Short mmCIF file of C-alpha atoms and ligand atoms in Angstrom, two decimals:
data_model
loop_
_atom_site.label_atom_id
_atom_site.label_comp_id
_atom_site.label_asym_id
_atom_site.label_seq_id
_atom_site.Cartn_x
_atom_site.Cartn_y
_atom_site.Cartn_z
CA UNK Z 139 -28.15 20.12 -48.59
CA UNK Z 140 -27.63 21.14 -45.00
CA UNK Z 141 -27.51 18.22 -41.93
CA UNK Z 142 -27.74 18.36 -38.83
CA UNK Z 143 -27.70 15.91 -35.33
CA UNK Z 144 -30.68 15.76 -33.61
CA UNK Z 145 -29.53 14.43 -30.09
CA UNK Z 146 -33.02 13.19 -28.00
CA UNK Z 147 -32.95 13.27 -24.57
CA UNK Z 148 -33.25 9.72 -22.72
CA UNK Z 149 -34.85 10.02 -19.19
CA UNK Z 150 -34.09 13.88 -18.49
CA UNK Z 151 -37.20 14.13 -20.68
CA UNK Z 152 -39.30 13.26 -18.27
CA UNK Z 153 -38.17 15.36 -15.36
CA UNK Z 154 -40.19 18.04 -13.72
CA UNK Z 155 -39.03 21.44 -12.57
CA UNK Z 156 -35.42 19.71 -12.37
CA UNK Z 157 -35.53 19.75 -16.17
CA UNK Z 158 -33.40 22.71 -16.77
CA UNK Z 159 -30.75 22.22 -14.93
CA UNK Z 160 -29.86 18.65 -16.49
CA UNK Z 161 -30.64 20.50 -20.24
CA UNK Z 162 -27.86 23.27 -19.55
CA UNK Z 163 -25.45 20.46 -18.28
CA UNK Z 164 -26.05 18.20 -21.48
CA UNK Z 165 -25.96 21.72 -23.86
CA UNK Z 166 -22.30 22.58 -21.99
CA UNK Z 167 -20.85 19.08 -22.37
CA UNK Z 168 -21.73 19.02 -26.28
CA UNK Z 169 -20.12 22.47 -26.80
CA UNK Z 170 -17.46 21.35 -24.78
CA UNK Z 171 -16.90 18.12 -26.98
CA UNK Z 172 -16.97 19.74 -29.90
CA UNK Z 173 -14.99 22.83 -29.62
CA UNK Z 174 -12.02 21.38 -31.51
CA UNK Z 175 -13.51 20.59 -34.72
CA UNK Z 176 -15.00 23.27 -35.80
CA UNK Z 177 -17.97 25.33 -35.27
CA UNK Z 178 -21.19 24.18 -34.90
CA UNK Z 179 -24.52 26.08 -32.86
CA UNK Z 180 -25.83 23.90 -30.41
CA UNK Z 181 -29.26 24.93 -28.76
CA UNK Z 182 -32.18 22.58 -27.78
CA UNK Z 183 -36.02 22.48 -28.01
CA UNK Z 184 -38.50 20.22 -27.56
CA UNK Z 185 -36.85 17.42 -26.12
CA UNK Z 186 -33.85 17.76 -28.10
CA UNK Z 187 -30.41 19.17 -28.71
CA UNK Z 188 -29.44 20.34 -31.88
CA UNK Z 189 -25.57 20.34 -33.26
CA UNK Z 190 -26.23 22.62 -36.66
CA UNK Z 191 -22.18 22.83 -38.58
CA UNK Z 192 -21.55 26.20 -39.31
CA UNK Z 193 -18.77 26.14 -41.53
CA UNK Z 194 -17.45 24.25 -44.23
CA UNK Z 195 -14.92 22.25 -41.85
CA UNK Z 196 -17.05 21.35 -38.89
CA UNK Z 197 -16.65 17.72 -38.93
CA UNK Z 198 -19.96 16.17 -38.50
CA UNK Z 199 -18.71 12.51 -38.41
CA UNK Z 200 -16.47 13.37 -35.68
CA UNK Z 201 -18.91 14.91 -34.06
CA UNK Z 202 -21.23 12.40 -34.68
CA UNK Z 203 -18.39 9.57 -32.83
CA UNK Z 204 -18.16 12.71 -30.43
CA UNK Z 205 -21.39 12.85 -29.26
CA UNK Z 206 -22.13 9.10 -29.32
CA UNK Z 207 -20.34 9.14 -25.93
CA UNK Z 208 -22.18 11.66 -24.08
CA UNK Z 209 -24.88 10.48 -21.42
CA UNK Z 210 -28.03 11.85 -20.96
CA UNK Z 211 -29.38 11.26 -24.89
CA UNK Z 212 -31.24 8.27 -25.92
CA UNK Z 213 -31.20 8.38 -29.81
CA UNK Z 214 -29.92 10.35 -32.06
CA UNK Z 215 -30.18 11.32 -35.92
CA UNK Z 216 -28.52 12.49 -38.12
CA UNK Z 217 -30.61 14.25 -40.77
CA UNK Z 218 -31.14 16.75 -43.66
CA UNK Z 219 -32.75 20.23 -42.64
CA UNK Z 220 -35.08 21.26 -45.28
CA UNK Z 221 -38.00 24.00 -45.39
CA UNK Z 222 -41.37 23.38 -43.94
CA UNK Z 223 -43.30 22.53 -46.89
CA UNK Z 224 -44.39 19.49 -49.05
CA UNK Z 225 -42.69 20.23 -51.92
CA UNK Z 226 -39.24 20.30 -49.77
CA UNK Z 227 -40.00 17.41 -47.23
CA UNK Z 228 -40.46 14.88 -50.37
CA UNK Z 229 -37.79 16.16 -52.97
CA UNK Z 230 -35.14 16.35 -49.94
CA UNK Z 231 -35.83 12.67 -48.82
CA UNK Z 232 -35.10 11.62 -52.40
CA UNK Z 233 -31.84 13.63 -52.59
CA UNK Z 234 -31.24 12.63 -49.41
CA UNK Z 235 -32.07 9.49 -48.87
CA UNK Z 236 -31.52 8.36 -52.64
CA UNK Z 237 -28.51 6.04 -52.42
CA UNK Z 238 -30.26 3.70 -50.29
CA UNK Z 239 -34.11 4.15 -52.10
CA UNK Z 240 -32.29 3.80 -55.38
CA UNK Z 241 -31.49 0.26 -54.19
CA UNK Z 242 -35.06 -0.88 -53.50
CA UNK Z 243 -37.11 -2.96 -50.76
CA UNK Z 244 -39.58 -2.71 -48.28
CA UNK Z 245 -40.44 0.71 -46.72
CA UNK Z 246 -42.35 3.06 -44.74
CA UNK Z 247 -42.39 6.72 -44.02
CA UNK Z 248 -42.96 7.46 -40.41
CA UNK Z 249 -44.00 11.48 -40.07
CA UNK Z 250 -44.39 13.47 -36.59
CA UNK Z 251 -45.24 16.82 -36.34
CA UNK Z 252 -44.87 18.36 -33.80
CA UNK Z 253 -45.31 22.12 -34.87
CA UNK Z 254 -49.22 21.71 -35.12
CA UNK Z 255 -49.83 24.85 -37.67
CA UNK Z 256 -48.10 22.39 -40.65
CA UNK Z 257 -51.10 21.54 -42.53
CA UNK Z 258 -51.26 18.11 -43.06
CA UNK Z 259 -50.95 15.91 -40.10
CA UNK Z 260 -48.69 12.57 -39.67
CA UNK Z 261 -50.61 10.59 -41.13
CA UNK Z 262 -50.83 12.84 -44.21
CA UNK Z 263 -47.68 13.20 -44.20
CA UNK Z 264 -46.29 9.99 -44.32
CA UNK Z 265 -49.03 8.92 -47.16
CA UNK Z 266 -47.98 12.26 -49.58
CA UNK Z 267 -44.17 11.40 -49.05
CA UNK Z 268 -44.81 7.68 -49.17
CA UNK Z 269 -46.64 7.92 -52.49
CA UNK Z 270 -44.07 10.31 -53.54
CA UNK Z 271 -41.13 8.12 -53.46
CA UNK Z 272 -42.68 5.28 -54.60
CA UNK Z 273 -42.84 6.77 -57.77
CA UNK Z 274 -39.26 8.54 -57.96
CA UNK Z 275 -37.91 4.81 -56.76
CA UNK Z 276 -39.50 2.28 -58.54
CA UNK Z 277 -37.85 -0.41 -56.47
CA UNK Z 278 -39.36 0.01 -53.72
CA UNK Z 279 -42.65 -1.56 -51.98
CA UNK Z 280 -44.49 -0.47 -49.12
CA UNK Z 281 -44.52 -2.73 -45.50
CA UNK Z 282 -45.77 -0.83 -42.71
CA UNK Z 283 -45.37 -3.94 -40.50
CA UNK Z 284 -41.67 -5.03 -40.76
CA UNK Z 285 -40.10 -2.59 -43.70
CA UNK Z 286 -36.21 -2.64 -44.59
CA UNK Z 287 -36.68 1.20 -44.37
CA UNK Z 288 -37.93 3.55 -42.58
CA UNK Z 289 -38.22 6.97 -43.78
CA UNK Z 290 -39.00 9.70 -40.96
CA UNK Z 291 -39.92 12.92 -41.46
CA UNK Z 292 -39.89 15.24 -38.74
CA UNK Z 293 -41.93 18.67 -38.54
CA UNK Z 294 -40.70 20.69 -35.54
CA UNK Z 295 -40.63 24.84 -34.67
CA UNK Z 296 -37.67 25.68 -36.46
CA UNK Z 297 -37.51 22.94 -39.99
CA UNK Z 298 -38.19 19.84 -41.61
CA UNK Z 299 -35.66 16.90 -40.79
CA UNK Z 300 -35.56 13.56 -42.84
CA UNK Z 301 -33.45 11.17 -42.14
CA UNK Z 302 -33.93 7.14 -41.74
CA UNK Z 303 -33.71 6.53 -38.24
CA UNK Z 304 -31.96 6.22 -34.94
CA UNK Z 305 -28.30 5.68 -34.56
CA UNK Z 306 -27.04 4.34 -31.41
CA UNK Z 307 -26.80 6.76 -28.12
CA UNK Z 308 -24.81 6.56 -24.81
CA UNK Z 309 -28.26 6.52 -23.10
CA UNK Z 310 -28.31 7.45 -19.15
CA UNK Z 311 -27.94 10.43 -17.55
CA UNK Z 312 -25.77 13.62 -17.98
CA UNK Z 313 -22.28 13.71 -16.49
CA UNK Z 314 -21.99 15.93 -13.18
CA UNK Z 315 -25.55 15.68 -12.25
CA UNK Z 316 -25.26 13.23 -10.09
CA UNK Z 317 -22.57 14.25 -8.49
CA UNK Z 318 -18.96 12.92 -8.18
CA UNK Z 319 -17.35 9.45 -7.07
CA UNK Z 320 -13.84 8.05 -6.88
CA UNK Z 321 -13.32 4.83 -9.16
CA UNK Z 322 -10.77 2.62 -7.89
CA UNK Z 323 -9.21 1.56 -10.89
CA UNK Z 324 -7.14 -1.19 -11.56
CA UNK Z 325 -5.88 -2.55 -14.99
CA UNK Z 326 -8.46 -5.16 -15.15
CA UNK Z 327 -11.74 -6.60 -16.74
CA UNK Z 328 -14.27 -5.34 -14.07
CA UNK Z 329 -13.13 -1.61 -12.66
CA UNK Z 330 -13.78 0.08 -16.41
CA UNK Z 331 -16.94 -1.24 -16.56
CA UNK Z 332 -17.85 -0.55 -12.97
CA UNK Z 333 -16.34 2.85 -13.79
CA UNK Z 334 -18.73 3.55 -17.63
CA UNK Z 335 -21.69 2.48 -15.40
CA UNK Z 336 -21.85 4.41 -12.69
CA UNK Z 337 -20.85 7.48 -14.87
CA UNK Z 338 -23.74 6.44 -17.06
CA UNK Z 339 -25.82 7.32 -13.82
CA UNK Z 340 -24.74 10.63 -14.05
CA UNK Z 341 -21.46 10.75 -11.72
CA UNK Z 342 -18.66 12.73 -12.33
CA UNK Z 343 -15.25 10.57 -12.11
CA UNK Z 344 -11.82 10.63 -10.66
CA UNK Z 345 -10.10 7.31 -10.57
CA UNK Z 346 -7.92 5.63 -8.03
CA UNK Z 347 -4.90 3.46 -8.89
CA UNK Z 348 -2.64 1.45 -6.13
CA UNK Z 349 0.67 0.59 -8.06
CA UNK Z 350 3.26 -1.05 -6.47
CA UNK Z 351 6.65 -0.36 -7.92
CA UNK Z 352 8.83 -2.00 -8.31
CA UNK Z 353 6.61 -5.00 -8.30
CA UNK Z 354 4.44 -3.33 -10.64
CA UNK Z 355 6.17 -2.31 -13.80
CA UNK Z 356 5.81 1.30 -15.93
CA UNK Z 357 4.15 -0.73 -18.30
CA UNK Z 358 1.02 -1.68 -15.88
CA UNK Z 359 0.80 1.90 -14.80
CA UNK Z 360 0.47 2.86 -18.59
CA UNK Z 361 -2.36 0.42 -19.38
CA UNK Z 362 -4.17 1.68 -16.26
CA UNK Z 363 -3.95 5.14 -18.06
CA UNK Z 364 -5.08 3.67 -21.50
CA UNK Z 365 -7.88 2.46 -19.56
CA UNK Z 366 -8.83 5.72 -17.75
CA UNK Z 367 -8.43 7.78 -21.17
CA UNK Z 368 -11.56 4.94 -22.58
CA UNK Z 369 -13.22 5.86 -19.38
CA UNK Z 370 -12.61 9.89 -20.09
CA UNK Z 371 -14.20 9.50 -23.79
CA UNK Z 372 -17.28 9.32 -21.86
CA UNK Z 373 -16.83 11.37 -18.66
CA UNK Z 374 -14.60 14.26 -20.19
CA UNK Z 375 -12.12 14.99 -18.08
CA UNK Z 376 -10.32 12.52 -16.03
CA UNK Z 377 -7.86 12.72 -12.83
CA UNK Z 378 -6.23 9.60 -12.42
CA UNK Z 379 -4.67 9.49 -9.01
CA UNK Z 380 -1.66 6.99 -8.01
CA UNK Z 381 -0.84 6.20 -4.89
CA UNK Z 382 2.28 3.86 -4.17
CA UNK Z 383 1.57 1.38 -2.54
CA UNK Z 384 4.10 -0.79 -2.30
CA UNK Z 385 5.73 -0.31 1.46
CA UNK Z 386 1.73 -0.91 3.01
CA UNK Z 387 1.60 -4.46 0.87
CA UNK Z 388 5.45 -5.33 2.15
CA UNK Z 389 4.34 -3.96 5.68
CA UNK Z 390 1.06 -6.42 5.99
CA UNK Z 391 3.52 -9.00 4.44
CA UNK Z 392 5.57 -8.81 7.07
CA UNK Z 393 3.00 -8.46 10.25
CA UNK Z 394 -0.11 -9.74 9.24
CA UNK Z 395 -1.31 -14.03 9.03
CA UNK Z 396 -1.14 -14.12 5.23
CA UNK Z 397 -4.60 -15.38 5.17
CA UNK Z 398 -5.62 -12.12 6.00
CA UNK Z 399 -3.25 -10.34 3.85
CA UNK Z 400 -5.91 -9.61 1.07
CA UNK Z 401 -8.94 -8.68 3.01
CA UNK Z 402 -6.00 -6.06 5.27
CA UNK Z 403 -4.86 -4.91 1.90
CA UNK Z 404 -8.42 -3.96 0.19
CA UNK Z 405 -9.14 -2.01 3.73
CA UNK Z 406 -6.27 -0.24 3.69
CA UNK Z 407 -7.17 1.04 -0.07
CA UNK Z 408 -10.71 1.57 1.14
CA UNK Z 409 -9.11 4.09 4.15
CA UNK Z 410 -6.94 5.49 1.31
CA UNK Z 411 -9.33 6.08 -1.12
CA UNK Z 412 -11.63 7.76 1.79
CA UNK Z 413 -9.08 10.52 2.19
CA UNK Z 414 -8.44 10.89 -1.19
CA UNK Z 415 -12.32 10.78 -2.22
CA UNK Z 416 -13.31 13.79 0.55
CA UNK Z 417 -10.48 15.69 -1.01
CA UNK Z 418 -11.54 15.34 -4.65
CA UNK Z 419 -15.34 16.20 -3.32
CA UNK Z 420 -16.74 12.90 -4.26
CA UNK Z 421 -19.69 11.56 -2.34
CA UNK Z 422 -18.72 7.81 -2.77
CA UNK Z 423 -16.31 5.08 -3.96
CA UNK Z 424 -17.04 2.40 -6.70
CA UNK Z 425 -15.30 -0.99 -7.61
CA UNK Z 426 -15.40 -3.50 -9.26
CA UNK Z 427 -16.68 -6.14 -8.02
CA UNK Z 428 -19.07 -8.88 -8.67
CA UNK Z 429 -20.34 -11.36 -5.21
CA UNK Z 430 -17.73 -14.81 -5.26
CA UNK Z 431 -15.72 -13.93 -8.03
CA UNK Z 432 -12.77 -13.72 -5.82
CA UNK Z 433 -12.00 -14.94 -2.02
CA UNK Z 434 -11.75 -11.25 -1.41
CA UNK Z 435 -15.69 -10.84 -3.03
CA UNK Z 436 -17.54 -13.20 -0.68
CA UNK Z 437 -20.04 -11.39 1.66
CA UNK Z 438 -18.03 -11.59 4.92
CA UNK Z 439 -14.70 -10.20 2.77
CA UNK Z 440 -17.09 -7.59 1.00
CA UNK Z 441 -18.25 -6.57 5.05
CA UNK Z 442 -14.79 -6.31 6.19
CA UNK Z 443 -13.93 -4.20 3.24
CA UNK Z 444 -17.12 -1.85 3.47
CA UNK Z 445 -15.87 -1.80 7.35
CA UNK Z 446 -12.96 0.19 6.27
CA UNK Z 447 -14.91 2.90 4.06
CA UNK Z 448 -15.68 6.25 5.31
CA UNK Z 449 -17.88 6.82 2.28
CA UNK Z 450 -20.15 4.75 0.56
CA UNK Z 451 -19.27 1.70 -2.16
CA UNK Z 452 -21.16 1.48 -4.93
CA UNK Z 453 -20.54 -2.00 -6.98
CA UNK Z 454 -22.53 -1.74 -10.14
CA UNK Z 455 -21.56 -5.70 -11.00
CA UNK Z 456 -22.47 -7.00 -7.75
CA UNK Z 457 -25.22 -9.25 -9.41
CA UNK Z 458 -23.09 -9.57 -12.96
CA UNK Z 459 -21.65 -12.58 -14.44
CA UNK Z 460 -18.08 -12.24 -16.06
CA UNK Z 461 -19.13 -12.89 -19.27
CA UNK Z 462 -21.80 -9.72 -19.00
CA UNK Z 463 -19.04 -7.24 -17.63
CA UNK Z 464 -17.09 -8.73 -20.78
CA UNK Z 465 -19.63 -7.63 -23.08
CA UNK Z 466 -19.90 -4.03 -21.94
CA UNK Z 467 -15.91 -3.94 -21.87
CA UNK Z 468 -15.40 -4.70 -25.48
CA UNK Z 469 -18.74 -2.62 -25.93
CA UNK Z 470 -16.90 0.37 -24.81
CA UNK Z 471 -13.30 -0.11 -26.24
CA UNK Z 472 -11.74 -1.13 -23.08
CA UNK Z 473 -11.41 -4.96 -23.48
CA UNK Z 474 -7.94 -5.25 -25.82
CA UNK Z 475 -6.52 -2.65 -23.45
CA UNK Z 476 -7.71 -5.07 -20.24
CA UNK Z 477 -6.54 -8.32 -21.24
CA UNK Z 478 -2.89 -7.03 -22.22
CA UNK Z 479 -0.54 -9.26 -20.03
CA UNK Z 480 1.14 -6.53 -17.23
CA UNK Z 481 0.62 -7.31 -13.38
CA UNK Z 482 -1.40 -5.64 -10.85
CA UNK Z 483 -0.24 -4.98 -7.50
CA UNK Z 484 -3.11 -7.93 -6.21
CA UNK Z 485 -1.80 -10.77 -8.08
CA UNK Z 486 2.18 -9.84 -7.34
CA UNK Z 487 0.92 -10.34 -3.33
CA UNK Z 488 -1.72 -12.92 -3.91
CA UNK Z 489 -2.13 -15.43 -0.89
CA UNK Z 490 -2.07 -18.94 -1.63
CA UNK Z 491 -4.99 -19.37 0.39
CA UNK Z 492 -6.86 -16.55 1.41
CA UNK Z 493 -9.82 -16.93 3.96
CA UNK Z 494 -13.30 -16.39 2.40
CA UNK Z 495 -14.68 -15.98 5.80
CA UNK Z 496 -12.50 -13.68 7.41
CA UNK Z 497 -14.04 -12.39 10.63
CA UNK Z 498 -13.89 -8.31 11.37
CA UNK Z 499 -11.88 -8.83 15.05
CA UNK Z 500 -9.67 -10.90 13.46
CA UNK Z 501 -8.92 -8.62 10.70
CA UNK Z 502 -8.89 -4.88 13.22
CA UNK Z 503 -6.39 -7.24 15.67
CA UNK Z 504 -3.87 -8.20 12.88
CA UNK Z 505 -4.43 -4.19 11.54
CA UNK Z 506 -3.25 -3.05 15.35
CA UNK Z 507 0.33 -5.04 14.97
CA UNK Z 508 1.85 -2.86 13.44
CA UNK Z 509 1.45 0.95 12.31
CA UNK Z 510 -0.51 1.11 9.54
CA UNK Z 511 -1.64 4.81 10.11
CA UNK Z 512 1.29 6.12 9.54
CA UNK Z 513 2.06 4.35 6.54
CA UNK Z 514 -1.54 5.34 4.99
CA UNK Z 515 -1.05 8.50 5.09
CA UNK Z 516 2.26 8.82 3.51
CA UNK Z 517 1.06 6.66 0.85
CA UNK Z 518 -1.92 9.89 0.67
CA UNK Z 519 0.92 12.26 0.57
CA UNK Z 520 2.83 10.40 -1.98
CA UNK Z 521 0.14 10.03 -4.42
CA UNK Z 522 0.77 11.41 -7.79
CA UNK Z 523 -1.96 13.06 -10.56
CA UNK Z 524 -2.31 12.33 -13.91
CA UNK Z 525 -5.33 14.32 -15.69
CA UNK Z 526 -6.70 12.92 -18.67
CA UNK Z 527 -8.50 14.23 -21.58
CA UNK Z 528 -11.23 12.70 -23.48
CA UNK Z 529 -9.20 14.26 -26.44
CA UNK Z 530 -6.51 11.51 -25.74
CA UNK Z 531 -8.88 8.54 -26.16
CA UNK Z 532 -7.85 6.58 -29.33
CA UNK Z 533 -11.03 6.75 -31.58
CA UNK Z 534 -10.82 10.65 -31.49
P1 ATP U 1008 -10.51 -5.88 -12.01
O1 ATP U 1008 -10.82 -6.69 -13.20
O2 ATP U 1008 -11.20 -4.55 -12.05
O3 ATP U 1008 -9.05 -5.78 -11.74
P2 ATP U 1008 -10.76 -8.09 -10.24
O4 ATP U 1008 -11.80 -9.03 -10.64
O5 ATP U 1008 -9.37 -8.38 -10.62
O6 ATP U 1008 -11.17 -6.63 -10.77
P3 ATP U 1008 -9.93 -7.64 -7.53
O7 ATP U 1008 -8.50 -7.66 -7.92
O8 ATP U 1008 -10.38 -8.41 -6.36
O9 ATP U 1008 -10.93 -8.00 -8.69
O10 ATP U 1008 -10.35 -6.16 -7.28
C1 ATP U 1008 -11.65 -5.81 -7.02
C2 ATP U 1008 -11.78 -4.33 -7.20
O11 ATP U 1008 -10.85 -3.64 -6.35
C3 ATP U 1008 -11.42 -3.87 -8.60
O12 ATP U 1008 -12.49 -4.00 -9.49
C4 ATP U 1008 -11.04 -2.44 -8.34
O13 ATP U 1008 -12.19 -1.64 -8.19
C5 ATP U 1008 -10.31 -2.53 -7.01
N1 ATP U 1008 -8.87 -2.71 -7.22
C6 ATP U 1008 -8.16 -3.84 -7.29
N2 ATP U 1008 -6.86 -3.60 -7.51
C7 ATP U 1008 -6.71 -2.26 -7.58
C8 ATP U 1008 -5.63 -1.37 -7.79
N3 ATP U 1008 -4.40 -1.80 -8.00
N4 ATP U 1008 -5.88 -0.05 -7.79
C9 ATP U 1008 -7.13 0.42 -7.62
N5 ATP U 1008 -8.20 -0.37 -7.41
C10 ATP U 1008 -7.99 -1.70 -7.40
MG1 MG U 1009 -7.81 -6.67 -10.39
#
């Protein structure tokens, strides 16, 4: 018996002459994602992208965990191909589908047919198979209203397809057509999640990271890239780009009321991130973070900040609580990697007191004390690459 992922597209299925161009993007990325384990045709119709194995080896689990990470699809299926015929449809769905028929319950066969020259229509359908099984599997009952399975047959140009329903998708919309944003990226909670959101929406990523060595240890820098390679699972490729940062937070240490010290430091990344952004082509910056979780996340901070950017911030938790962002981070593997104990480059140079309020002349005065141009763009210059696979995440 011969299966086959059915991959249905989420809201690209309802765009107009646009259509095309988001279908070719989603039919690349799944050849892409695949390419390494083995061969399989992917083509699409109807709605839908197909991943048919080809060989013996092409692993259709792994491409099942694979494929379960790309955006742009809403459900998928895996299911058994059979020939367009009666006789097929039913005696496949018992093969098929026997295990868990063998074993009894409630159940319902849900048909759609969507290549209109089958004979019998869906409702036909469902009855013939339904009857069908319920004689090959004497366990089992019929519950159209709230059955324990649901058999679905599918009649579409090229096959038959049975299989018993959706499995999870990534959902949103295909990587690249949205364009491409910078993710500053730190080894916390919030700047995955900010990151897997906004790439659900389509963006391509590069990520950001401010380390500050020697206050910042190897160890923190690795986690950051354990965190970026979660991120890449979805987006593909990743460039993770480090800038030191360490002489700009001893600089505004130095010069700066140490009140202001956090608000001056999130600018300066903001001015960093600008250059670095326009070089990497993106068309905007996201963080991550959520209104008064921090001093340096109240609205007059959040102003100052957005003060500094030459592009524009998105901040998909703005309205989040922490235990929501917490859900999506363990949701997407990135929560164990967060919570491991290294030090970020904020908390080494946390004030004891920082000013919730701080006021924008106050903050562009203490900025003109001392040169902070100069040490902004070295800091550009100095900033090191890393590029990331999706092939490197851990549940490959
Ligand atoms: P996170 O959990 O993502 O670290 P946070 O709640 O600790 O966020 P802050 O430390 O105030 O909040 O940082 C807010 C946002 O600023 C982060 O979500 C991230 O986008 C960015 N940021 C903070 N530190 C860094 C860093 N070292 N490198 C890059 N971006 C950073
Ligand atoms: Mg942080």
């Amino acid at each position: 018996m011969k299966e086959i992922l059915l991959l249905k597209y989420g809201e690209v299925a309802l765009k107009g002459l646009n259509k095309p161009a988001f279908e070719s993007a989603m039919l690349k990325t799944v050849r892409r994602r695949l390419a390494d384990i083995g061969e399989f045709r992917v083509y699409k119709a109807q709605s839908t992208i197909y991943v048919e194995p080809l060989e013996e080896k092409a692993d259709l689990d792994a491409a099942l965990c694979r494929v379960q990470r790309i955006f742009g699809f809403s459900a998928i299926n895996r299911a058994a191909v059979c020939e367009k015929s009666l006789e097929s449809i039913c005696a496949t769905a018992a093969d098929y589908l026997g295990d868990r028929l063998r074993q009894g319950g409630s159940f319902k066969v849900s048909a759609k047919r969507s290549d209109k020259r089958f004979p019998l229509n869906s409702m036909e359908i469902g009855r013939e198979v339904g009857a069908y099984l319920l004689v090959a599997f004497p366990g089992l009952r019929v519950s159209m209203a709230d059955p324990e399975i649901t058999v679905v047959v599918e009649v579409r140009d090229f096959a038959a397809y049975v299989h018993c329903g959706k499995l999870p998708a990534a959902g949103g919309m295909p990587t690249g057509t949205s364009g491409r944003a910078a993710v500053l990226i730190s080894g916390g909670i919030d700047s995955p999640v900010a990151a897997y959101m906004m790439a659900r929406r389509g963006l391509d990523l590069c990520g950001i990271h401010f380390m500050s060595p020697p206050y910042t240890s190897e160890r923190a820098l690795d986690k950051v890239v354990q965190l970026s390679s979660v991120v890449a699972g979805y987006t593909g490729n990743f460039a993770l780009l480090c800038v030191p940062f360490t002489d700009i937070q001893l600089a505004i240490g130095k010069n700066c009321p140490e009140e202001l010290f956090t608000v001056l430091m999130r600018r300066s990344m903001m001015r960093i991130a600008t250059i670095i952004g326009r070089r990497e082509h993106c068309g905007a910056l996201i963080t991550g973070e959520s209104l008064a979780q921090v001093a340096s996340q109240t609205l007059p901070a959040i102003a100052c900040t957005d003060a500094a950017a030459g592009m524009p911030v998105l901040r998909p938790l703005i309205g989040m609580d922490k235990s929501e962002i917490v859900d999506i981070s363990r949701r997407i593997g990135a929560f164990e990697i967060s919570i491991l104990p290294y030090e970020d480059c904020c908390t080494v140079f946390t004030p004891k007191h920082p000013k919730t309020r701080p006021r924008l002349e106050d903050v562009i005065k203490a900025e003109e004390a001392f040169d902070l141009p100069s040490l902004e763009a070295a800091a550009v210059e100095g900033t090191e690459v890393r590029m990331l696979h999706f092939f490197d995440e851990p549940w490959r």
